[in-house]
Structure formats: C-alpha cells, structure tokens
C-alpha cells in the first residue's frame, strides 16, 4: 500500500500564506517566523508588517515624527514599530508597568535672581531632548516665565526663551508652547505670550532650532486679538497649524504661514 504524504502548511502558495499571516495575531506571526525558512521568508515581506501596522488599535498605534514617512521604512523598521507598540501598550496597561529606560537629568534654575519652579517637563519626540516649563511662585500659577530645551544625555541647555538678557524678559507671561520635530536635527517651537497692550492680547512666535549647531531662528512673529474667553491653557504645533485649547475647552487654530485664525464657539 502506498501512503500519501499529508499536505503541509508550507505547500500553500506564498500569496495565500501571506494573507493568512496578515490576519493572525502578531505573536503568532513572530512564532511562525522561527519555524522554518519558508515562513521566515514570508514574514520578511514588507507588505505584511505594513498591514499589521495599519491594523493596530488606536490606543497602541505609534506616533511617527512628521519627518518620518511610512514609505521610508523597510520591513525591519515596520516590524520594530509594530512590536514595540504592542509591547509598550501591554506594559502600560499591566498592574505594575516597568520603566523601559531611566535617565537622571539635572535641571537647574535657568536664570539668575528669583527662584523658579518646574511646572511641567516632557520628552520631545525621539526621547533625546527634554522641554521644561518654568514658573515663578509669585505670579499667576497658570502662567510661566521660561521655556527651556535640554539634552537628556548630559543636561546641556540647548535653548531658552525668552532670553534672560532682554530688558523685559521677567515681565513676559507665556501662556503655552508647542513643539514639533521637523528632522533629526531640527525642532520647531511655537510660543504664545500675553501682549503688553490691551488691544493685543496674544503674541505668537515660531522658532526653528538647529540641534546640531545649537542655534535658533525666529521665523514667525504675529500679534493676535484674542478673545479673553478662549485664552489657551495648552498650545500644540502641527505642521502649518497652531492649536490652542482654552481653559473653557474651546478650540482655536492659527495657520502661522497664512496668519489665518479660526475659532469654534
């Protein structure tokens, strides 16, 4: 009697295997990769990991810097994005999340004279720079006096606004700022500060910071008549637009390249 050989999964055409793996859980795809050369080659398909990346739930989908496009990422880059996003989400939602990295950064008072306190500190996308918002305890706690950019690895000061050597630096009241990474070596920062005149309630500025040369350039300066009911508690920078979130949760937008301002009731 001749016994027929049982069909194997790897006998299926490559396009069929690719479709099967595209609907499998990522953990199962990673396990399949270790079983044989046929499946390892299938798992190395860029389209497979692009499909899994686009299929990630919103709560764990990774944020890509504006200067990084999906088209520039190869199979390994896409796979790394997917795996890190899922592991990070699983870790964050576990009962005892573990820190993936711990670095101590010494943050000193950025100016001479009055003692300032850190109101908020957060990492710039990429994790190698830290933005620090300083406030004086003697002024309105919603306002802060300085925005500082530090390098995480050594605590070096890259940028400080306003310049403490300016005569009116201590009088400026910043409502907020937003930051966006344009490239590996360039950041763009938008600041919103209270105007000195009653008819100009907000001064909007955009700075471009060269991280390699340690230089900054002001590329936008605009005076805006702001409705006092929508003075911002948070400021975000996204491409050509600056988004203001008011204390009353009202939203407004400024296209800083055209100076077109829009707000919602």
PDB file of C-alpha atoms in Angstrom:
ATOM      1  CA  UNK A   1       0.000   0.000   0.000  1.00  0.00           C
ATOM      2  CA  UNK A   2       1.305   3.464  -0.888  1.00  0.00           C
ATOM      3  CA  UNK A   3       0.645   6.036   1.791  1.00  0.00           C
ATOM      4  CA  UNK A   4       0.123   9.568   0.511  1.00  0.00           C
ATOM      5  CA  UNK A   5       2.080  12.262   2.288  1.00  0.00           C
ATOM      6  CA  UNK A   6      -0.011  14.614   4.426  1.00  0.00           C
ATOM      7  CA  UNK A   7      -0.190  18.152   2.993  1.00  0.00           C
ATOM      8  CA  UNK A   8       1.820  20.777   4.873  1.00  0.00           C
ATOM      9  CA  UNK A   9       1.088  24.424   5.539  1.00  0.00           C
ATOM     10  CA  UNK A  10       4.161  25.415   3.583  1.00  0.00           C
ATOM     11  CA  UNK A  11       2.758  23.681   0.488  1.00  0.00           C
ATOM     12  CA  UNK A  12       0.340  26.578   0.088  1.00  0.00           C
ATOM     13  CA  UNK A  13       1.229  29.335  -2.388  1.00  0.00           C
ATOM     14  CA  UNK A  14       3.186  32.287  -0.946  1.00  0.00           C
ATOM     15  CA  UNK A  15       0.358  34.764  -1.540  1.00  0.00           C
ATOM     16  CA  UNK A  16      -2.059  32.543   0.410  1.00  0.00           C
ATOM     17  CA  UNK A  17       0.388  32.222   3.307  1.00  0.00           C
ATOM     18  CA  UNK A  18       0.820  35.983   3.277  1.00  0.00           C
ATOM     19  CA  UNK A  19      -2.931  36.516   3.555  1.00  0.00           C
ATOM     20  CA  UNK A  20      -3.162  34.016   6.430  1.00  0.00           C
ATOM     21  CA  UNK A  21      -0.363  35.687   8.362  1.00  0.00           C
ATOM     22  CA  UNK A  22      -1.908  39.114   7.744  1.00  0.00           C
ATOM     23  CA  UNK A  23      -4.975  38.157   9.811  1.00  0.00           C
ATOM     24  CA  UNK A  24      -3.042  36.284  12.500  1.00  0.00           C
ATOM     25  CA  UNK A  25      -2.116  37.792  15.841  1.00  0.00           C
ATOM     26  CA  UNK A  26       1.326  39.436  15.797  1.00  0.00           C
ATOM     27  CA  UNK A  27       2.559  37.000  18.460  1.00  0.00           C
ATOM     28  CA  UNK A  28       1.617  34.086  16.196  1.00  0.00           C
ATOM     29  CA  UNK A  29       3.397  35.728  13.253  1.00  0.00           C
ATOM     30  CA  UNK A  30       6.575  36.042  15.314  1.00  0.00           C
ATOM     31  CA  UNK A  31       6.311  32.377  16.319  1.00  0.00           C
ATOM     32  CA  UNK A  32       5.747  31.288  12.733  1.00  0.00           C
ATOM     33  CA  UNK A  33       8.903  33.164  11.750  1.00  0.00           C
ATOM     34  CA  UNK A  34      11.013  30.798  13.869  1.00  0.00           C
ATOM     35  CA  UNK A  35       9.608  27.533  12.484  1.00  0.00           C
ATOM     36  CA  UNK A  36      11.148  27.220   9.004  1.00  0.00           C
ATOM     37  CA  UNK A  37      12.802  29.108   6.175  1.00  0.00           C
ATOM     38  CA  UNK A  38       9.645  29.246   4.066  1.00  0.00           C
ATOM     39  CA  UNK A  39       7.656  31.071   6.735  1.00  0.00           C
ATOM     40  CA  UNK A  40      10.653  33.181   7.707  1.00  0.00           C
ATOM     41  CA  UNK A  41      10.837  34.473   4.145  1.00  0.00           C
ATOM     42  CA  UNK A  42       7.089  35.173   4.098  1.00  0.00           C
ATOM     43  CA  UNK A  43       7.278  37.078   7.393  1.00  0.00           C
ATOM     44  CA  UNK A  44      10.053  39.211   5.885  1.00  0.00           C
ATOM     45  CA  UNK A  45       7.561  40.721   3.423  1.00  0.00           C
ATOM     46  CA  UNK A  46       7.228  44.476   3.953  1.00  0.00           C
ATOM     47  CA  UNK A  47       3.546  44.442   2.997  1.00  0.00           C
ATOM     48  CA  UNK A  48       2.769  42.047   5.866  1.00  0.00           C
ATOM     49  CA  UNK A  49       4.070  44.429   8.543  1.00  0.00           C
ATOM     50  CA  UNK A  50       2.506  47.443   6.870  1.00  0.00           C
ATOM     51  CA  UNK A  51      -0.837  45.617   7.109  1.00  0.00           C
ATOM     52  CA  UNK A  52      -0.300  44.851  10.817  1.00  0.00           C
ATOM     53  CA  UNK A  53       0.766  48.450  11.498  1.00  0.00           C
ATOM     54  CA  UNK A  54      -2.387  49.837   9.912  1.00  0.00           C
ATOM     55  CA  UNK A  55      -4.455  47.295  11.828  1.00  0.00           C
ATOM     56  CA  UNK A  56      -3.219  48.338  15.291  1.00  0.00           C
ATOM     57  CA  UNK A  57      -5.890  49.656  17.675  1.00  0.00           C
ATOM     58  CA  UNK A  58      -5.851  53.428  18.195  1.00  0.00           C
ATOM     59  CA  UNK A  59      -4.784  53.075  21.825  1.00  0.00           C
ATOM     60  CA  UNK A  60      -1.461  51.491  20.903  1.00  0.00           C
ATOM     61  CA  UNK A  61      -0.785  52.889  17.432  1.00  0.00           C
ATOM     62  CA  UNK A  62       2.688  54.523  17.407  1.00  0.00           C
ATOM     63  CA  UNK A  63       3.149  58.220  16.699  1.00  0.00           C
ATOM     64  CA  UNK A  64       5.572  58.890  13.874  1.00  0.00           C
ATOM     65  CA  UNK A  65       7.511  62.186  13.782  1.00  0.00           C
ATOM     66  CA  UNK A  66       6.371  64.389  10.870  1.00  0.00           C
ATOM     67  CA  UNK A  67       9.697  63.954   9.079  1.00  0.00           C
ATOM     68  CA  UNK A  68       9.398  60.152   9.067  1.00  0.00           C
ATOM     69  CA  UNK A  69       7.132  58.624   6.412  1.00  0.00           C
ATOM     70  CA  UNK A  70       5.991  55.024   6.187  1.00  0.00           C
ATOM     71  CA  UNK A  71       7.451  54.868   2.686  1.00  0.00           C
ATOM     72  CA  UNK A  72      10.927  55.389   4.147  1.00  0.00           C
ATOM     73  CA  UNK A  73      10.657  52.377   6.479  1.00  0.00           C
ATOM     74  CA  UNK A  74      11.723  48.919   5.338  1.00  0.00           C
ATOM     75  CA  UNK A  75      10.377  45.609   6.639  1.00  0.00           C
ATOM     76  CA  UNK A  76      12.576  45.661   9.745  1.00  0.00           C
ATOM     77  CA  UNK A  77      11.552  49.238  10.557  1.00  0.00           C
ATOM     78  CA  UNK A  78       7.840  48.479  10.230  1.00  0.00           C
ATOM     79  CA  UNK A  79       8.174  45.264  12.238  1.00  0.00           C
ATOM     80  CA  UNK A  80      10.007  47.133  15.015  1.00  0.00           C
ATOM     81  CA  UNK A  81       7.245  49.767  15.142  1.00  0.00           C
ATOM     82  CA  UNK A  82       4.519  47.137  15.464  1.00  0.00           C
ATOM     83  CA  UNK A  83       6.284  45.012  18.087  1.00  0.00           C
ATOM     84  CA  UNK A  84       7.314  47.994  20.231  1.00  0.00           C
ATOM     85  CA  UNK A  85       3.830  49.484  20.078  1.00  0.00           C
ATOM     86  CA  UNK A  86       2.179  46.262  21.256  1.00  0.00           C
ATOM     87  CA  UNK A  87       4.752  45.606  23.982  1.00  0.00           C
ATOM     88  CA  UNK A  88       4.554  49.184  25.195  1.00  0.00           C
ATOM     89  CA  UNK A  89       0.758  49.111  25.346  1.00  0.00           C
ATOM     90  CA  UNK A  90       0.787  45.779  27.167  1.00  0.00           C
ATOM     91  CA  UNK A  91       3.347  47.068  29.661  1.00  0.00           C
ATOM     92  CA  UNK A  92       1.492  50.344  30.259  1.00  0.00           C
ATOM     93  CA  UNK A  93      -1.791  48.556  30.958  1.00  0.00           C
ATOM     94  CA  UNK A  94      -0.266  45.945  33.267  1.00  0.00           C
ATOM     95  CA  UNK A  95      -0.827  46.239  37.052  1.00  0.00           C
ATOM     96  CA  UNK A  96       2.847  47.152  37.586  1.00  0.00           C
ATOM     97  CA  UNK A  97       4.275  48.840  34.464  1.00  0.00           C
ATOM     98  CA  UNK A  98       8.054  48.665  34.133  1.00  0.00           C
ATOM     99  CA  UNK A  99      10.187  51.588  33.027  1.00  0.00           C
ATOM    100  CA  UNK A 100      11.848  50.897  29.697  1.00  0.00           C
ATOM    101  CA  UNK A 101      14.532  53.495  30.362  1.00  0.00           C
ATOM    102  CA  UNK A 102      15.611  55.581  33.354  1.00  0.00           C
ATOM    103  CA  UNK A 103      17.847  58.626  32.972  1.00  0.00           C
ATOM    104  CA  UNK A 104      18.562  61.272  35.582  1.00  0.00           C
ATOM    105  CA  UNK A 105      18.649  64.805  34.196  1.00  0.00           C
ATOM    106  CA  UNK A 106      19.889  67.643  36.404  1.00  0.00           C
ATOM    107  CA  UNK A 107      17.621  70.630  35.848  1.00  0.00           C
ATOM    108  CA  UNK A 108      18.915  73.922  37.238  1.00  0.00           C
ATOM    109  CA  UNK A 109      17.261  77.293  37.586  1.00  0.00           C
ATOM    110  CA  UNK A 110      17.724  78.794  34.076  1.00  0.00           C
ATOM    111  CA  UNK A 111      18.226  82.400  35.251  1.00  0.00           C
ATOM    112  CA  UNK A 112      19.941  84.339  37.967  1.00  0.00           C
ATOM    113  CA  UNK A 113      17.785  86.027  40.528  1.00  0.00           C
ATOM    114  CA  UNK A 114      14.316  84.816  41.533  1.00  0.00           C
ATOM    115  CA  UNK A 115      13.856  81.118  42.167  1.00  0.00           C
ATOM    116  CA  UNK A 116      11.708  79.401  39.555  1.00  0.00           C
ATOM    117  CA  UNK A 117       9.916  76.081  39.851  1.00  0.00           C
ATOM    118  CA  UNK A 118       9.361  73.429  37.203  1.00  0.00           C
ATOM    119  CA  UNK A 119       5.730  73.498  36.166  1.00  0.00           C
ATOM    120  CA  UNK A 120       5.973  70.758  33.558  1.00  0.00           C
ATOM    121  CA  UNK A 121       8.628  68.666  31.810  1.00  0.00           C
ATOM    122  CA  UNK A 122       8.203  66.273  28.917  1.00  0.00           C
ATOM    123  CA  UNK A 123      10.299  64.487  26.330  1.00  0.00           C
ATOM    124  CA  UNK A 124      10.428  65.749  22.766  1.00  0.00           C
ATOM    125  CA  UNK A 125       9.549  63.000  20.224  1.00  0.00           C
ATOM    126  CA  UNK A 126      12.638  60.845  19.867  1.00  0.00           C
ATOM    127  CA  UNK A 127      13.377  60.848  23.600  1.00  0.00           C
ATOM    128  CA  UNK A 128      16.742  62.638  23.422  1.00  0.00           C
ATOM    129  CA  UNK A 129      15.601  66.157  24.377  1.00  0.00           C
ATOM    130  CA  UNK A 130      13.576  67.493  27.307  1.00  0.00           C
ATOM    131  CA  UNK A 131      11.296  70.545  27.303  1.00  0.00           C
ATOM    132  CA  UNK A 132      10.940  72.245  30.703  1.00  0.00           C
ATOM    133  CA  UNK A 133       8.373  74.886  31.583  1.00  0.00           C
ATOM    134  CA  UNK A 134       9.414  77.182  34.426  1.00  0.00           C
ATOM    135  CA  UNK A 135       7.125  79.297  36.590  1.00  0.00           C
ATOM    136  CA  UNK A 136       7.543  81.792  39.373  1.00  0.00           C
ATOM    137  CA  UNK A 137       5.531  81.063  42.508  1.00  0.00           C
ATOM    138  CA  UNK A 138       4.897  84.811  42.868  1.00  0.00           C
ATOM    139  CA  UNK A 139       2.799  85.079  39.706  1.00  0.00           C
ATOM    140  CA  UNK A 140      -0.395  83.530  38.453  1.00  0.00           C
ATOM    141  CA  UNK A 141       0.243  79.750  38.581  1.00  0.00           C
ATOM    142  CA  UNK A 142      -1.307  79.365  35.131  1.00  0.00           C
ATOM    143  CA  UNK A 143       1.458  81.487  33.668  1.00  0.00           C
ATOM    144  CA  UNK A 144       5.109  80.555  33.434  1.00  0.00           C
ATOM    145  CA  UNK A 145       8.137  82.628  32.691  1.00  0.00           C
ATOM    146  CA  UNK A 146      10.515  80.496  30.621  1.00  0.00           C
ATOM    147  CA  UNK A 147      10.668  77.559  28.215  1.00  0.00           C
ATOM    148  CA  UNK A 148      13.914  75.572  28.229  1.00  0.00           C
ATOM    149  CA  UNK A 149      15.217  72.814  25.967  1.00  0.00           C
ATOM    150  CA  UNK A 150      17.768  70.393  27.441  1.00  0.00           C
ATOM    151  CA  UNK A 151      19.701  67.461  26.031  1.00  0.00           C
ATOM    152  CA  UNK A 152      18.786  64.348  28.004  1.00  0.00           C
ATOM    153  CA  UNK A 153      22.171  62.619  27.852  1.00  0.00           C
ATOM    154  CA  UNK A 154      24.169  65.406  29.517  1.00  0.00           C
ATOM    155  CA  UNK A 155      21.685  68.046  30.704  1.00  0.00           C
ATOM    156  CA  UNK A 156      23.167  70.664  28.352  1.00  0.00           C
ATOM    157  CA  UNK A 157      20.973  73.712  27.738  1.00  0.00           C
ATOM    158  CA  UNK A 158      20.135  73.972  24.042  1.00  0.00           C
ATOM    159  CA  UNK A 159      17.610  76.814  24.025  1.00  0.00           C
ATOM    160  CA  UNK A 160      15.897  79.194  26.443  1.00  0.00           C
ATOM    161  CA  UNK A 161      13.038  81.609  25.799  1.00  0.00           C
ATOM    162  CA  UNK A 162      12.734  84.437  26.482  1.00  0.00           C
ATOM    163  CA  UNK A 163      16.372  85.465  26.562  1.00  0.00           C
ATOM    164  CA  UNK A 164      17.037  86.447  30.199  1.00  0.00           C
ATOM    165  CA  UNK A 165      19.314  89.260  28.975  1.00  0.00           C
ATOM    166  CA  UNK A 166      16.351  91.021  27.343  1.00  0.00           C
ATOM    167  CA  UNK A 167      15.238  94.020  29.457  1.00  0.00           C
ATOM    168  CA  UNK A 168      11.598  92.897  29.605  1.00  0.00           C
ATOM    169  CA  UNK A 169      12.236  89.145  29.939  1.00  0.00           C
ATOM    170  CA  UNK A 170      10.954  88.984  33.516  1.00  0.00           C
ATOM    171  CA  UNK A 171       7.734  90.775  32.504  1.00  0.00           C
ATOM    172  CA  UNK A 172       6.746  88.364  29.753  1.00  0.00           C
ATOM    173  CA  UNK A 173       3.993  85.925  30.562  1.00  0.00           C
ATOM    174  CA  UNK A 174       3.859  82.828  28.392  1.00  0.00           C
ATOM    175  CA  UNK A 175       0.529  81.061  28.127  1.00  0.00           C
ATOM    176  CA  UNK A 176       1.895  77.991  26.432  1.00  0.00           C
ATOM    177  CA  UNK A 177       4.066  76.479  23.750  1.00  0.00           C
ATOM    178  CA  UNK A 178       4.032  73.616  21.260  1.00  0.00           C
ATOM    179  CA  UNK A 179       6.916  71.668  19.767  1.00  0.00           C
ATOM    180  CA  UNK A 180       7.306  69.591  16.611  1.00  0.00           C
ATOM    181  CA  UNK A 181      10.283  67.639  15.320  1.00  0.00           C
ATOM    182  CA  UNK A 182      10.962  68.560  11.704  1.00  0.00           C
ATOM    183  CA  UNK A 183      14.010  66.346  11.189  1.00  0.00           C
ATOM    184  CA  UNK A 184      16.629  64.552  13.258  1.00  0.00           C
ATOM    185  CA  UNK A 185      18.470  67.844  13.794  1.00  0.00           C
ATOM    186  CA  UNK A 186      15.700  70.478  13.657  1.00  0.00           C
ATOM    187  CA  UNK A 187      12.887  71.311  16.080  1.00  0.00           C
ATOM    188  CA  UNK A 188      10.157  73.870  15.610  1.00  0.00           C
ATOM    189  CA  UNK A 189       8.650  75.575  18.671  1.00  0.00           C
ATOM    190  CA  UNK A 190       5.587  77.840  18.820  1.00  0.00           C
ATOM    191  CA  UNK A 191       5.102  80.163  21.797  1.00  0.00           C
ATOM    192  CA  UNK A 192       2.041  82.146  22.879  1.00  0.00           C
ATOM    193  CA  UNK A 193       2.571  85.019  25.279  1.00  0.00           C
ATOM    194  CA  UNK A 194       0.393  87.756  26.716  1.00  0.00           C
ATOM    195  CA  UNK A 195       0.651  91.092  24.932  1.00  0.00           C
ATOM    196  CA  UNK A 196       1.660  94.223  26.806  1.00  0.00           C
ATOM    197  CA  UNK A 197      -1.114  96.310  25.192  1.00  0.00           C
ATOM    198  CA  UNK A 198      -4.778  95.756  25.880  1.00  0.00           C
ATOM    199  CA  UNK A 199      -5.693  95.664  22.203  1.00  0.00           C
ATOM    200  CA  UNK A 200      -3.126  92.913  21.562  1.00  0.00           C
ATOM    201  CA  UNK A 201      -3.893  90.025  23.875  1.00  0.00           C
ATOM    202  CA  UNK A 202      -1.606  87.416  22.319  1.00  0.00           C
ATOM    203  CA  UNK A 203       1.785  87.361  20.623  1.00  0.00           C
ATOM    204  CA  UNK A 204       2.505  84.209  18.618  1.00  0.00           C
ATOM    205  CA  UNK A 205       6.055  83.295  17.659  1.00  0.00           C
ATOM    206  CA  UNK A 206       7.563  80.298  15.877  1.00  0.00           C
ATOM    207  CA  UNK A 207      11.221  79.364  16.308  1.00  0.00           C
ATOM    208  CA  UNK A 208      13.328  76.878  14.395  1.00  0.00           C
ATOM    209  CA  UNK A 209      16.074  75.270  16.487  1.00  0.00           C
ATOM    210  CA  UNK A 210      19.123  73.656  14.908  1.00  0.00           C
ATOM    211  CA  UNK A 211      20.069  70.927  17.383  1.00  0.00           C
ATOM    212  CA  UNK A 212      23.453  70.272  15.811  1.00  0.00           C
ATOM    213  CA  UNK A 213      24.584  73.904  15.604  1.00  0.00           C
ATOM    214  CA  UNK A 214      22.843  74.901  18.848  1.00  0.00           C
ATOM    215  CA  UNK A 215      21.246  77.869  17.117  1.00  0.00           C
ATOM    216  CA  UNK A 216      17.691  79.182  16.913  1.00  0.00           C
ATOM    217  CA  UNK A 217      15.948  81.450  14.451  1.00  0.00           C
ATOM    218  CA  UNK A 218      12.602  83.211  14.818  1.00  0.00           C
ATOM    219  CA  UNK A 219      10.649  82.503  11.638  1.00  0.00           C
ATOM    220  CA  UNK A 220       7.235  83.905  12.631  1.00  0.00           C
ATOM    221  CA  UNK A 221       6.026  86.792  14.823  1.00  0.00           C
ATOM    222  CA  UNK A 222       2.358  87.746  14.855  1.00  0.00           C
ATOM    223  CA  UNK A 223       0.097  89.861  17.062  1.00  0.00           C
ATOM    224  CA  UNK A 224      -3.362  88.463  17.559  1.00  0.00           C
ATOM    225  CA  UNK A 225      -6.525  89.950  19.038  1.00  0.00           C
ATOM    226  CA  UNK A 226      -7.614  87.085  21.210  1.00  0.00           C
ATOM    227  CA  UNK A 227     -10.993  86.618  22.842  1.00  0.00           C
ATOM    228  CA  UNK A 228     -10.222  86.520  26.572  1.00  0.00           C
ATOM    229  CA  UNK A 229     -12.705  83.661  26.997  1.00  0.00           C
ATOM    230  CA  UNK A 230     -10.521  81.354  24.924  1.00  0.00           C
ATOM    231  CA  UNK A 231      -7.090  82.196  26.298  1.00  0.00           C
ATOM    232  CA  UNK A 232      -5.136  78.963  25.907  1.00  0.00           C
ATOM    233  CA  UNK A 233      -4.183  76.564  28.661  1.00  0.00           C
ATOM    234  CA  UNK A 234      -2.396  74.349  26.127  1.00  0.00           C
ATOM    235  CA  UNK A 235      -0.718  75.035  22.795  1.00  0.00           C
ATOM    236  CA  UNK A 236       0.092  72.429  20.134  1.00  0.00           C
ATOM    237  CA  UNK A 237       2.072  72.749  16.921  1.00  0.00           C
ATOM    238  CA  UNK A 238       1.204  70.517  13.972  1.00  0.00           C
ATOM    239  CA  UNK A 239       2.635  71.385  10.589  1.00  0.00           C
ATOM    240  CA  UNK A 240       1.327  74.756   9.418  1.00  0.00           C
ATOM    241  CA  UNK A 241      -1.181  74.994  12.270  1.00  0.00           C
ATOM    242  CA  UNK A 242      -1.012  76.053  15.908  1.00  0.00           C
ATOM    243  CA  UNK A 243      -3.846  74.666  18.024  1.00  0.00           C
ATOM    244  CA  UNK A 244      -4.993  76.498  21.162  1.00  0.00           C
ATOM    245  CA  UNK A 245      -7.052  74.725  23.824  1.00  0.00           C
ATOM    246  CA  UNK A 246      -8.722  77.251  26.125  1.00  0.00           C
ATOM    247  CA  UNK A 247      -9.354  76.965  29.835  1.00  0.00           C
ATOM    248  CA  UNK A 248     -13.027  76.536  28.940  1.00  0.00           C
ATOM    249  CA  UNK A 249     -12.039  73.757  26.470  1.00  0.00           C
ATOM    250  CA  UNK A 250     -12.752  75.954  23.461  1.00  0.00           C
ATOM    251  CA  UNK A 251     -10.591  75.282  20.413  1.00  0.00           C
ATOM    252  CA  UNK A 252      -8.990  77.756  18.052  1.00  0.00           C
ATOM    253  CA  UNK A 253      -6.497  77.374  15.208  1.00  0.00           C
ATOM    254  CA  UNK A 254      -3.900  79.602  13.604  1.00  0.00           C
ATOM    255  CA  UNK A 255      -2.303  78.822  10.262  1.00  0.00           C
ATOM    256  CA  UNK A 256       1.011  80.501  11.011  1.00  0.00           C
ATOM    257  CA  UNK A 257       2.077  80.528   7.374  1.00  0.00           C
ATOM    258  CA  UNK A 258      -1.003  82.470   6.213  1.00  0.00           C
ATOM    259  CA  UNK A 259      -1.919  84.093   9.589  1.00  0.00           C
ATOM    260  CA  UNK A 260      -5.465  82.799   9.118  1.00  0.00           C
ATOM    261  CA  UNK A 261      -7.142  82.415  12.528  1.00  0.00           C
ATOM    262  CA  UNK A 262     -10.259  80.320  13.246  1.00  0.00           C
ATOM    263  CA  UNK A 263     -12.055  79.561  16.487  1.00  0.00           C
ATOM    264  CA  UNK A 264     -15.073  77.486  17.453  1.00  0.00           C
ATOM    265  CA  UNK A 265     -17.834  78.604  19.771  1.00  0.00           C
TER     266      UNK A 265
END
